Amino acid sequence: MTRAERLDRLPFGRAHGRLLVGSGIGWALDAMDVALISFIMAALGIAWNLTSTELSVVASIGFVGMAVGASLGGLLADRIGRRQVFALTLLVYGLATGAAALSTGLVMLIVLRFVIGLGLGAELPVASTLVSEYAPKRIRGRMIVILEAFWAVGWLAAAVIGYFVVNPGTGWRWAFVIGMVPAAYALVVRYALPESVRFLEQGGREAEAEESVRYFEASAGVPPVPSPPVGDPAPPPSWRELWSPRLRRRTIAIWLAWFGVNFSYYGAFIWLPTLLVQQGYDLVQSFEYTLIITLAQLPGYAVAAILIEKWGRRATLASFLGLSAVAAVLFGQADTVATIIAAGMAMSAFNLGAWGALYAVTPEIYPTRLRGTGSGSAAAFGRVAAILAPLSTPVFISIGGAPLAFGVFAFFFVLAGVAALFLPEWTGKELQER
């Protein structure tokens, strides 16, 4: 029995829980950092008298860094290890976030936002790859959706910080200071979380791989069994292989899915507090409504976690994206507090449930030695949309108001949903090794 088969046969144990929570806290801190800028933007627009174009650059430059970080981080994860890159990314964006509190002007803030993005972009695909490679195959999708649910925890933390801390005075600086927490948590990741067994085997480090498998077996109360030698180490990963005849179709499909989800999500939610202020609600009301809308992410994740093992990855992802499109159209037409909150909560729930399914399927469709590279490259292409969306949203608003902007977001939700139908279905299957 191979070590991968030994991991797949295990029930969910304490070691799985520690890995999930440990990675999830890093994920939540990432979400908190991404979300904080949406609240800080609303305050800086008042404090520094910034134009919509300048605010768009502040939002988008972070996603430029995330695109570069995701691509390089995924490749590094396949070369030096998932855990090492995970810890490094937390350190980079945590320290850069703290430095952003000292920003004396727009240029300094933009530069630091780019560095923050480098760390943020690399962390997410690496963390999901690490958890995916330890999760038993029958609950792998559910574990990744639960991991992604920590995003809601981080976004809620940012909303609370925004509500109680962020203001046009010095409050936004203190929000950045709070965002330094990931730098300290990097030490926990480096020394408390295990390295991927599959990565260790691919690198010929079989003794370490065996030790990790036995640890998970012991925590689940399952006796160990012998595993045959893996053989020669795998060749180094290459981006070109993602476009080989075997992988080309799935690479195109997953890149389009990532692009559509990123465009709609970041176009809508990065601008949400500012858009509410522009519609006449004061800063406190804007943050309060955003907090309520954010709460809807939690039931969205819960439903996706159930359906992803019952319906499968494709059906769950495509369905949630279709419902996100409907909710986006309704939000664009909303003109009262009740309809804004109701449509916003629906969009939040379905959109984030789709994110969970997307993170579940992405690592599964690539073999072990390309898993980080494939996941990181898809995330990097998605970040291109995350760059374009905050820049485009003010243009859409100026031409056709909220109905046009959210109609465009609905289109990209549909695009992502159609692309999802062309992905291979990996529910209940073993991860590919070669």
Short mmCIF file of C-alpha atoms in Angstrom, two decimals:
data_model
loop_
_atom_site.label_atom_id
_atom_site.label_comp_id
_atom_site.label_asym_id
_atom_site.label_seq_id
_atom_site.Cartn_x
_atom_site.Cartn_y
_atom_site.Cartn_z
CA MET A 1 0.00 0.00 0.00
CA THR A 2 1.47 3.37 -1.01
CA ARG A 3 1.72 6.22 1.48
CA ALA A 4 -0.91 8.13 -0.51
CA GLU A 5 -3.29 5.16 -0.15
CA ARG A 6 -2.53 4.98 3.57
CA LEU A 7 -3.49 8.65 3.94
CA ASP A 8 -6.65 8.19 1.86
CA ARG A 9 -7.90 5.30 4.06
CA LEU A 10 -7.72 7.31 7.30
CA PRO A 11 -10.73 8.72 9.14
CA PHE A 12 -10.62 12.40 10.03
CA GLY A 13 -8.34 12.59 13.06
CA ARG A 14 -6.71 15.08 15.40
CA ALA A 15 -3.79 15.58 13.01
CA HIS A 16 -6.19 16.50 10.20
CA GLY A 17 -7.92 18.95 12.52
CA ARG A 18 -4.64 20.58 13.53
CA LEU A 19 -3.57 20.88 9.91
CA LEU A 20 -6.93 22.32 8.87
CA VAL A 21 -7.11 24.86 11.70
CA GLY A 22 -3.42 25.76 11.45
CA SER A 23 -3.69 26.39 7.71
CA GLY A 24 -7.10 28.01 8.15
CA ILE A 25 -5.77 30.62 10.58
CA GLY A 26 -3.17 31.59 7.97
CA TRP A 27 -5.98 31.73 5.40
CA ALA A 28 -8.11 33.93 7.68
CA LEU A 29 -5.22 36.32 8.25
CA ASP A 30 -4.78 36.53 4.48
CA ALA A 31 -8.47 37.38 4.06
CA MET A 32 -8.27 39.98 6.81
CA ASP A 33 -5.40 41.68 5.03
CA VAL A 34 -7.18 41.67 1.65
CA ALA A 35 -10.41 42.94 3.16
CA LEU A 36 -8.87 45.68 5.28
CA ILE A 37 -7.93 47.67 2.20
CA SER A 38 -11.58 47.97 1.17
CA PHE A 39 -12.37 49.69 4.49
CA ILE A 40 -9.15 51.70 4.51
CA MET A 41 -9.89 52.92 0.97
CA ALA A 42 -13.16 54.43 2.13
CA ALA A 43 -11.37 56.27 4.96
CA LEU A 44 -8.38 57.35 2.84
CA GLY A 45 -10.69 58.73 0.18
CA ILE A 46 -11.83 61.22 2.82
CA ALA A 47 -8.52 61.72 4.70
CA TRP A 48 -6.29 62.21 1.64
CA ASN A 49 -9.01 63.54 -0.69
CA LEU A 50 -8.25 60.81 -3.23
CA THR A 51 -10.02 60.51 -6.56
CA SER A 52 -11.74 57.31 -7.71
CA THR A 53 -8.82 56.69 -10.07
CA GLU A 54 -6.27 56.96 -7.25
CA LEU A 55 -8.35 54.65 -5.06
CA SER A 56 -8.55 52.18 -7.95
CA VAL A 57 -4.76 52.11 -8.18
CA VAL A 58 -4.48 51.46 -4.43
CA ALA A 59 -6.88 48.51 -4.80
CA SER A 60 -5.41 47.10 -8.00
CA ILE A 61 -1.69 47.33 -7.23
CA GLY A 62 -2.10 44.72 -4.52
CA PHE A 63 -3.50 42.33 -7.09
CA VAL A 64 -0.53 42.95 -9.38
CA GLY A 65 1.62 41.69 -6.53
CA MET A 66 -0.77 38.79 -5.95
CA ALA A 67 -0.54 37.73 -9.60
CA VAL A 68 3.26 37.65 -9.45
CA GLY A 69 3.23 36.03 -6.00
CA ALA A 70 0.77 33.29 -6.95
CA SER A 71 2.75 32.27 -10.02
CA LEU A 72 6.15 32.25 -8.31
CA GLY A 73 4.80 30.84 -5.04
CA GLY A 74 3.23 27.85 -6.76
CA LEU A 75 6.44 27.04 -8.61
CA LEU A 76 8.51 27.43 -5.43
CA ALA A 77 6.09 25.17 -3.54
CA ASP A 78 6.84 22.39 -6.03
CA ARG A 79 10.59 23.03 -5.70
CA ILE A 80 11.28 23.75 -2.02
CA GLY A 81 8.10 22.62 -0.27
CA ARG A 82 4.58 23.70 0.59
CA ARG A 83 5.22 24.49 4.27
CA GLN A 84 8.35 26.60 3.62
CA VAL A 85 6.58 28.83 1.08
CA PHE A 86 3.47 29.08 3.28
CA ALA A 87 5.53 30.42 6.20
CA LEU A 88 7.58 32.77 4.00
CA THR A 89 4.48 34.36 2.47
CA LEU A 90 2.95 35.05 5.89
CA LEU A 91 6.17 36.74 6.97
CA VAL A 92 6.42 38.90 3.83
CA TYR A 93 2.91 40.29 3.80
CA GLY A 94 2.70 40.64 7.58
CA LEU A 95 5.79 42.83 7.77
CA ALA A 96 4.80 44.84 4.70
CA THR A 97 1.34 45.48 6.16
CA GLY A 98 2.88 46.83 9.34
CA ALA A 99 5.14 49.09 7.29
CA ALA A 100 2.09 50.41 5.42
CA ALA A 101 0.90 51.99 8.68
CA LEU A 102 3.80 54.43 8.31
CA SER A 103 2.80 55.53 4.81
CA THR A 104 3.36 59.24 4.31
CA GLY A 105 1.71 59.48 0.91
CA LEU A 106 0.06 57.68 -1.96
CA VAL A 107 3.27 56.48 -3.67
CA MET A 108 4.64 54.85 -0.52
CA LEU A 109 1.32 53.11 0.13
CA ILE A 110 1.16 51.81 -3.46
CA VAL A 111 4.68 50.34 -3.25
CA LEU A 112 3.94 48.59 0.03
CA ARG A 113 0.60 47.32 -1.27
CA PHE A 114 2.50 45.62 -4.10
CA VAL A 115 4.82 43.87 -1.63
CA ILE A 116 1.84 42.84 0.49
CA GLY A 117 0.28 41.36 -2.64
CA LEU A 118 3.37 39.24 -3.34
CA GLY A 119 2.91 37.41 -0.05
CA LEU A 120 -0.87 37.21 -0.21
CA GLY A 121 -0.91 35.82 -3.74
CA ALA A 122 1.55 33.04 -2.99
CA GLU A 123 -0.07 31.88 0.24
CA LEU A 124 -3.57 30.82 -0.85
CA PRO A 125 -2.79 28.20 -3.55
CA VAL A 126 0.05 26.80 -1.44
CA ALA A 127 -2.12 26.34 1.65
CA SER A 128 -4.92 24.65 -0.31
CA THR A 129 -2.40 22.34 -1.98
CA LEU A 130 -0.92 21.31 1.37
CA VAL A 131 -4.32 20.49 2.91
CA SER A 132 -5.51 18.74 -0.26
CA GLU A 133 -2.51 16.40 -0.21
CA TYR A 134 -3.24 15.23 3.35
CA ALA A 135 -7.04 15.04 3.13
CA PRO A 136 -8.61 11.56 2.71
CA LYS A 137 -10.11 11.36 -0.78
CA ARG A 138 -13.71 10.84 0.38
CA ILE A 139 -13.73 14.17 2.27
CA ARG A 140 -11.02 16.07 0.41
CA GLY A 141 -13.40 18.54 -1.23
CA ARG A 142 -15.20 19.18 2.05
CA MET A 143 -11.94 19.87 3.89
CA ILE A 144 -10.88 22.42 1.26
CA VAL A 145 -14.24 24.19 1.41
CA ILE A 146 -13.92 24.34 5.21
CA LEU A 147 -10.40 25.72 4.76
CA GLU A 148 -11.78 28.36 2.38
CA ALA A 149 -14.47 29.15 4.98
CA PHE A 150 -11.74 30.64 7.13
CA TRP A 151 -11.75 33.41 4.51
CA ALA A 152 -15.10 34.52 5.91
CA VAL A 153 -13.61 34.58 9.42
CA GLY A 154 -10.82 36.86 8.21
CA TRP A 155 -13.19 39.08 6.25
CA LEU A 156 -15.47 39.37 9.28
CA ALA A 157 -12.46 40.29 11.42
CA ALA A 158 -11.61 43.01 8.89
CA ALA A 159 -15.22 44.24 8.94
CA VAL A 160 -15.12 44.46 12.73
CA ILE A 161 -11.78 46.30 12.60
CA GLY A 162 -13.22 48.58 9.94
CA TYR A 163 -16.30 49.30 12.02
CA PHE A 164 -14.51 49.96 15.33
CA VAL A 165 -11.02 51.10 14.30
CA VAL A 166 -10.86 52.59 10.79
CA ASN A 167 -11.54 56.31 10.48
CA PRO A 168 -10.17 59.19 8.37
CA GLY A 169 -7.90 60.22 11.25
CA THR A 170 -5.30 57.74 12.51
CA GLY A 171 -7.61 54.72 12.68
CA TRP A 172 -6.60 53.40 9.26
CA ARG A 173 -2.96 53.30 10.43
CA TRP A 174 -3.89 51.17 13.42
CA ALA A 175 -5.76 48.81 11.09
CA PHE A 176 -2.49 48.23 9.21
CA VAL A 177 -0.68 47.64 12.52
CA ILE A 178 -3.20 44.94 13.42
CA GLY A 179 -2.50 43.43 9.99
CA MET A 180 1.05 42.57 11.14
CA VAL A 181 -0.23 39.48 12.98
CA PRO A 182 0.60 37.10 10.07
CA ALA A 183 4.32 37.84 10.49
CA ALA A 184 4.24 36.30 13.97
CA TYR A 185 2.03 33.42 12.85
CA ALA A 186 4.64 32.45 10.24
CA LEU A 187 6.66 30.85 13.04
CA VAL A 188 3.73 28.60 13.95
CA VAL A 189 3.38 27.47 10.34
CA ARG A 190 7.10 26.83 9.97
CA TYR A 191 7.44 24.64 13.05
CA ALA A 192 3.97 23.24 13.79
CA LEU A 193 2.56 22.18 10.40
CA PRO A 194 3.82 19.10 8.51
CA GLU A 195 5.36 19.13 5.05
CA SER A 196 3.41 17.38 2.29
CA VAL A 197 4.09 13.63 2.16
CA ARG A 198 3.70 13.64 -1.61
CA PHE A 199 6.22 16.46 -1.96
CA LEU A 200 8.69 14.64 0.31
CA GLU A 201 8.36 11.46 -1.76
CA GLN A 202 8.82 13.30 -5.02
CA GLY A 203 12.09 14.69 -3.64
CA GLY A 204 13.36 11.30 -2.46
CA ARG A 205 12.90 12.14 1.25
CA GLU A 206 11.12 8.89 2.07
CA ALA A 207 12.12 8.66 5.74
CA GLU A 208 10.50 12.04 6.45
CA ALA A 209 7.44 11.06 4.40
CA GLU A 210 7.08 7.82 6.38
CA GLU A 211 7.35 9.71 9.67
CA SER A 212 4.57 12.09 8.65
CA VAL A 213 2.25 9.30 7.52
CA ARG A 214 2.79 7.40 10.78
CA TYR A 215 1.98 10.56 12.73
CA PHE A 216 -1.36 10.90 10.95
CA GLU A 217 -2.06 7.17 11.35
CA ALA A 218 -1.33 7.31 15.08
CA SER A 219 -3.58 10.34 15.58
CA ALA A 220 -6.42 8.49 13.84
CA GLY A 221 -5.80 5.25 15.77
CA VAL A 222 -4.93 3.26 12.61
CA PRO A 223 -1.96 0.83 12.64
CA PRO A 224 0.75 1.51 10.03
CA VAL A 225 1.39 -0.81 7.09
CA PRO A 226 4.53 -1.15 4.93
CA SER A 227 4.85 0.99 1.80
CA PRO A 228 7.01 0.15 -1.23
CA PRO A 229 9.86 2.48 -2.24
CA VAL A 230 8.72 5.35 -4.44
CA GLY A 231 11.61 5.21 -6.89
CA ASP A 232 13.64 7.96 -8.51
CA PRO A 233 12.90 11.60 -7.58
CA ALA A 234 10.55 13.38 -9.96
CA PRO A 235 11.98 15.88 -12.47
CA PRO A 236 11.57 19.58 -11.59
CA PRO A 237 8.27 21.25 -12.52
CA SER A 238 7.86 23.43 -15.59
CA TRP A 239 5.12 25.90 -16.55
CA ARG A 240 5.25 24.54 -20.11
CA GLU A 241 3.89 21.19 -18.97
CA LEU A 242 0.59 22.83 -18.00
CA TRP A 243 -0.01 23.21 -21.74
CA SER A 244 0.84 19.64 -22.71
CA PRO A 245 -1.89 17.76 -24.63
CA ARG A 246 -2.89 15.91 -21.45
CA LEU A 247 -3.37 19.06 -19.35
CA ARG A 248 -4.18 21.81 -21.88
CA ARG A 249 -7.99 21.62 -21.74
CA ARG A 250 -8.17 21.59 -17.95
CA THR A 251 -5.66 24.46 -17.74
CA ILE A 252 -7.77 26.63 -20.06
CA ALA A 253 -10.95 25.80 -18.16
CA ILE A 254 -9.52 26.44 -14.70
CA TRP A 255 -7.85 29.70 -15.81
CA LEU A 256 -11.17 31.01 -17.21
CA ALA A 257 -12.99 29.99 -14.04
CA TRP A 258 -10.44 31.79 -11.89
CA PHE A 259 -10.59 34.87 -14.12
CA GLY A 260 -14.38 35.16 -13.99
CA VAL A 261 -14.65 34.60 -10.23
CA ASN A 262 -11.88 37.08 -9.45
CA PHE A 263 -13.29 39.80 -11.69
CA SER A 264 -16.75 39.64 -10.17
CA TYR A 265 -15.71 39.15 -6.57
CA TYR A 266 -13.09 41.88 -6.34
CA GLY A 267 -14.98 44.26 -8.60
CA ALA A 268 -17.94 44.07 -6.25
CA PHE A 269 -16.53 43.60 -2.76
CA ILE A 270 -13.41 45.80 -2.83
CA TRP A 271 -15.61 48.75 -3.83
CA LEU A 272 -18.64 47.86 -1.72
CA PRO A 273 -18.02 50.15 1.31
CA THR A 274 -17.00 53.05 -0.96
CA LEU A 275 -20.01 52.55 -3.26
CA LEU A 276 -22.35 52.66 -0.27
CA VAL A 277 -20.73 55.91 0.89
CA GLN A 278 -21.17 57.35 -2.61
CA GLN A 279 -24.86 56.40 -2.49
CA GLY A 280 -25.33 58.65 0.53
CA TYR A 281 -24.73 56.34 3.49
CA ASP A 282 -22.19 57.58 6.02
CA LEU A 283 -18.96 55.68 6.75
CA VAL A 284 -20.35 53.89 9.84
CA GLN A 285 -23.52 52.79 8.01
CA SER A 286 -21.46 51.61 5.05
CA PHE A 287 -19.25 49.45 7.26
CA GLU A 288 -22.28 48.15 9.16
CA TYR A 289 -24.07 47.01 5.98
CA THR A 290 -20.88 45.45 4.64
CA LEU A 291 -20.45 43.51 7.89
CA ILE A 292 -24.01 42.15 7.63
CA ILE A 293 -23.49 41.15 3.98
CA THR A 294 -20.21 39.45 4.92
CA LEU A 295 -21.94 37.28 7.53
CA ALA A 296 -23.78 35.52 4.72
CA GLN A 297 -20.51 33.96 3.58
CA LEU A 298 -20.69 31.42 6.41
CA PRO A 299 -23.91 29.63 5.34
CA GLY A 300 -22.65 29.77 1.74
CA TYR A 301 -19.56 27.82 2.71
CA ALA A 302 -21.58 25.40 4.85
CA VAL A 303 -23.91 24.46 1.98
CA ALA A 304 -21.00 24.15 -0.47
CA ALA A 305 -19.13 21.87 1.96
CA ILE A 306 -22.11 19.50 2.00
CA LEU A 307 -22.89 19.57 -1.73
CA ILE A 308 -19.34 19.26 -3.02
CA GLU A 309 -19.15 15.59 -1.98
CA LYS A 310 -22.78 14.85 -2.93
CA TRP A 311 -23.17 16.71 -6.23
CA GLY A 312 -19.49 16.77 -7.17
CA ARG A 313 -17.10 19.61 -7.90
CA ARG A 314 -18.40 20.71 -11.31
CA ALA A 315 -22.09 20.77 -10.43
CA THR A 316 -21.53 22.61 -7.16
CA LEU A 317 -19.19 25.18 -8.68
CA ALA A 318 -21.35 25.85 -11.76
CA SER A 319 -24.58 26.09 -9.71
CA PHE A 320 -23.17 28.52 -7.17
CA LEU A 321 -21.73 30.69 -9.94
CA GLY A 322 -25.07 30.80 -11.75
CA LEU A 323 -26.85 31.85 -8.56
CA SER A 324 -24.13 34.45 -7.94
CA ALA A 325 -24.93 35.95 -11.35
CA VAL A 326 -28.62 36.25 -10.48
CA ALA A 327 -27.79 37.87 -7.13
CA ALA A 328 -25.41 40.34 -8.82
CA VAL A 329 -28.15 41.51 -11.19
CA LEU A 330 -30.55 41.95 -8.26
CA PHE A 331 -27.93 43.89 -6.28
CA GLY A 332 -27.40 46.26 -9.19
CA GLN A 333 -31.12 47.07 -9.16
CA ALA A 334 -31.41 47.41 -5.36
CA ASP A 335 -32.29 50.90 -4.14
CA THR A 336 -33.36 50.46 -0.52
CA VAL A 337 -31.48 49.31 2.56
CA ALA A 338 -33.52 46.08 2.72
CA THR A 339 -32.96 45.13 -0.93
CA ILE A 340 -29.26 46.10 -0.81
CA ILE A 341 -28.68 43.87 2.21
CA ALA A 342 -30.81 40.97 0.90
CA ALA A 343 -29.24 40.91 -2.57
CA GLY A 344 -25.79 41.54 -1.10
CA MET A 345 -26.15 38.61 1.30
CA ALA A 346 -27.26 36.30 -1.52
CA MET A 347 -24.32 37.37 -3.69
CA SER A 348 -21.95 36.95 -0.76
CA ALA A 349 -23.21 33.46 0.12
CA PHE A 350 -23.22 32.00 -3.40
CA ASN A 351 -20.01 33.71 -4.46
CA LEU A 352 -17.99 32.49 -1.50
CA GLY A 353 -19.46 29.00 -1.75
CA ALA A 354 -18.19 29.00 -5.34
CA TRP A 355 -14.76 30.09 -4.13
CA GLY A 356 -14.68 27.06 -1.83
CA ALA A 357 -15.50 24.69 -4.67
CA LEU A 358 -12.92 26.37 -6.93
CA TYR A 359 -10.14 25.95 -4.38
CA ALA A 360 -11.17 22.31 -3.92
CA VAL A 361 -11.00 21.37 -7.60
CA THR A 362 -7.88 23.32 -8.60
CA PRO A 363 -5.17 21.23 -6.86
CA GLU A 364 -6.92 17.98 -7.80
CA ILE A 365 -6.61 18.33 -11.57
CA TYR A 366 -2.79 18.37 -11.61
CA PRO A 367 -0.22 15.67 -10.72
CA THR A 368 1.85 16.07 -7.56
CA ARG A 369 4.97 17.58 -9.06
CA LEU A 370 2.86 20.20 -10.91
CA ARG A 371 0.19 20.73 -8.27
CA GLY A 372 1.62 23.89 -6.76
CA THR A 373 2.66 25.22 -10.16
CA GLY A 374 -0.77 24.55 -11.69
CA SER A 375 -2.68 25.98 -8.74
CA GLY A 376 -0.44 29.03 -8.52
CA SER A 377 -0.64 29.71 -12.27
CA ALA A 378 -4.44 29.54 -12.25
CA ALA A 379 -4.56 31.87 -9.26
CA ALA A 380 -2.10 34.23 -10.97
CA PHE A 381 -4.26 34.44 -14.09
CA GLY A 382 -7.26 35.10 -11.87
CA ARG A 383 -5.39 37.97 -10.23
CA VAL A 384 -5.16 39.66 -13.63
CA ALA A 385 -8.95 39.99 -13.39
CA ALA A 386 -8.57 41.19 -9.80
CA ILE A 387 -6.28 43.94 -11.12
CA LEU A 388 -8.68 44.96 -13.87
CA ALA A 389 -11.91 44.83 -11.87
CA PRO A 390 -11.22 47.59 -9.30
CA LEU A 391 -9.92 49.81 -12.11
CA SER A 392 -12.98 49.11 -14.27
CA THR A 393 -15.69 49.46 -11.64
CA PRO A 394 -15.62 53.29 -11.46
CA VAL A 395 -15.82 53.40 -15.27
CA PHE A 396 -18.89 51.14 -15.29
CA ILE A 397 -20.47 53.22 -12.52
CA SER A 398 -19.87 56.48 -14.40
CA ILE A 399 -21.39 55.08 -17.63
CA GLY A 400 -24.39 53.13 -16.39
CA GLY A 401 -24.42 53.22 -12.61
CA ALA A 402 -24.68 50.15 -10.38
CA PRO A 403 -26.98 48.24 -12.82
CA LEU A 404 -24.27 48.21 -15.51
CA ALA A 405 -21.42 47.42 -13.10
CA PHE A 406 -23.19 44.49 -11.49
CA GLY A 407 -24.52 43.32 -14.86
CA VAL A 408 -20.89 43.01 -15.98
CA PHE A 409 -20.09 41.08 -12.80
CA ALA A 410 -22.99 38.74 -13.56
CA PHE A 411 -21.55 38.11 -17.04
CA PHE A 412 -18.21 37.07 -15.58
CA PHE A 413 -19.94 34.79 -13.07
CA VAL A 414 -21.64 33.06 -16.01
CA LEU A 415 -18.33 32.82 -17.90
CA ALA A 416 -16.71 31.11 -14.91
CA GLY A 417 -19.69 28.76 -14.54
CA VAL A 418 -19.52 27.63 -18.17
CA ALA A 419 -15.75 27.07 -17.88
CA ALA A 420 -16.32 24.93 -14.78
CA LEU A 421 -18.37 22.47 -16.85
CA PHE A 422 -15.22 21.60 -18.84
CA LEU A 423 -13.17 20.61 -15.79
CA PRO A 424 -12.51 16.94 -14.99
CA GLU A 425 -14.58 15.56 -12.10
CA TRP A 426 -12.32 14.33 -9.28
CA THR A 427 -14.83 13.64 -6.49
CA GLY A 428 -13.75 10.57 -4.50
CA LYS A 429 -10.70 9.88 -6.68
CA GLU A 430 -7.08 9.61 -5.62
CA LEU A 431 -4.84 12.53 -6.43
CA GLN A 432 -2.57 12.02 -9.44
CA GLU A 433 1.03 11.30 -8.54
CA ARG A 434 2.75 11.56 -11.95
#
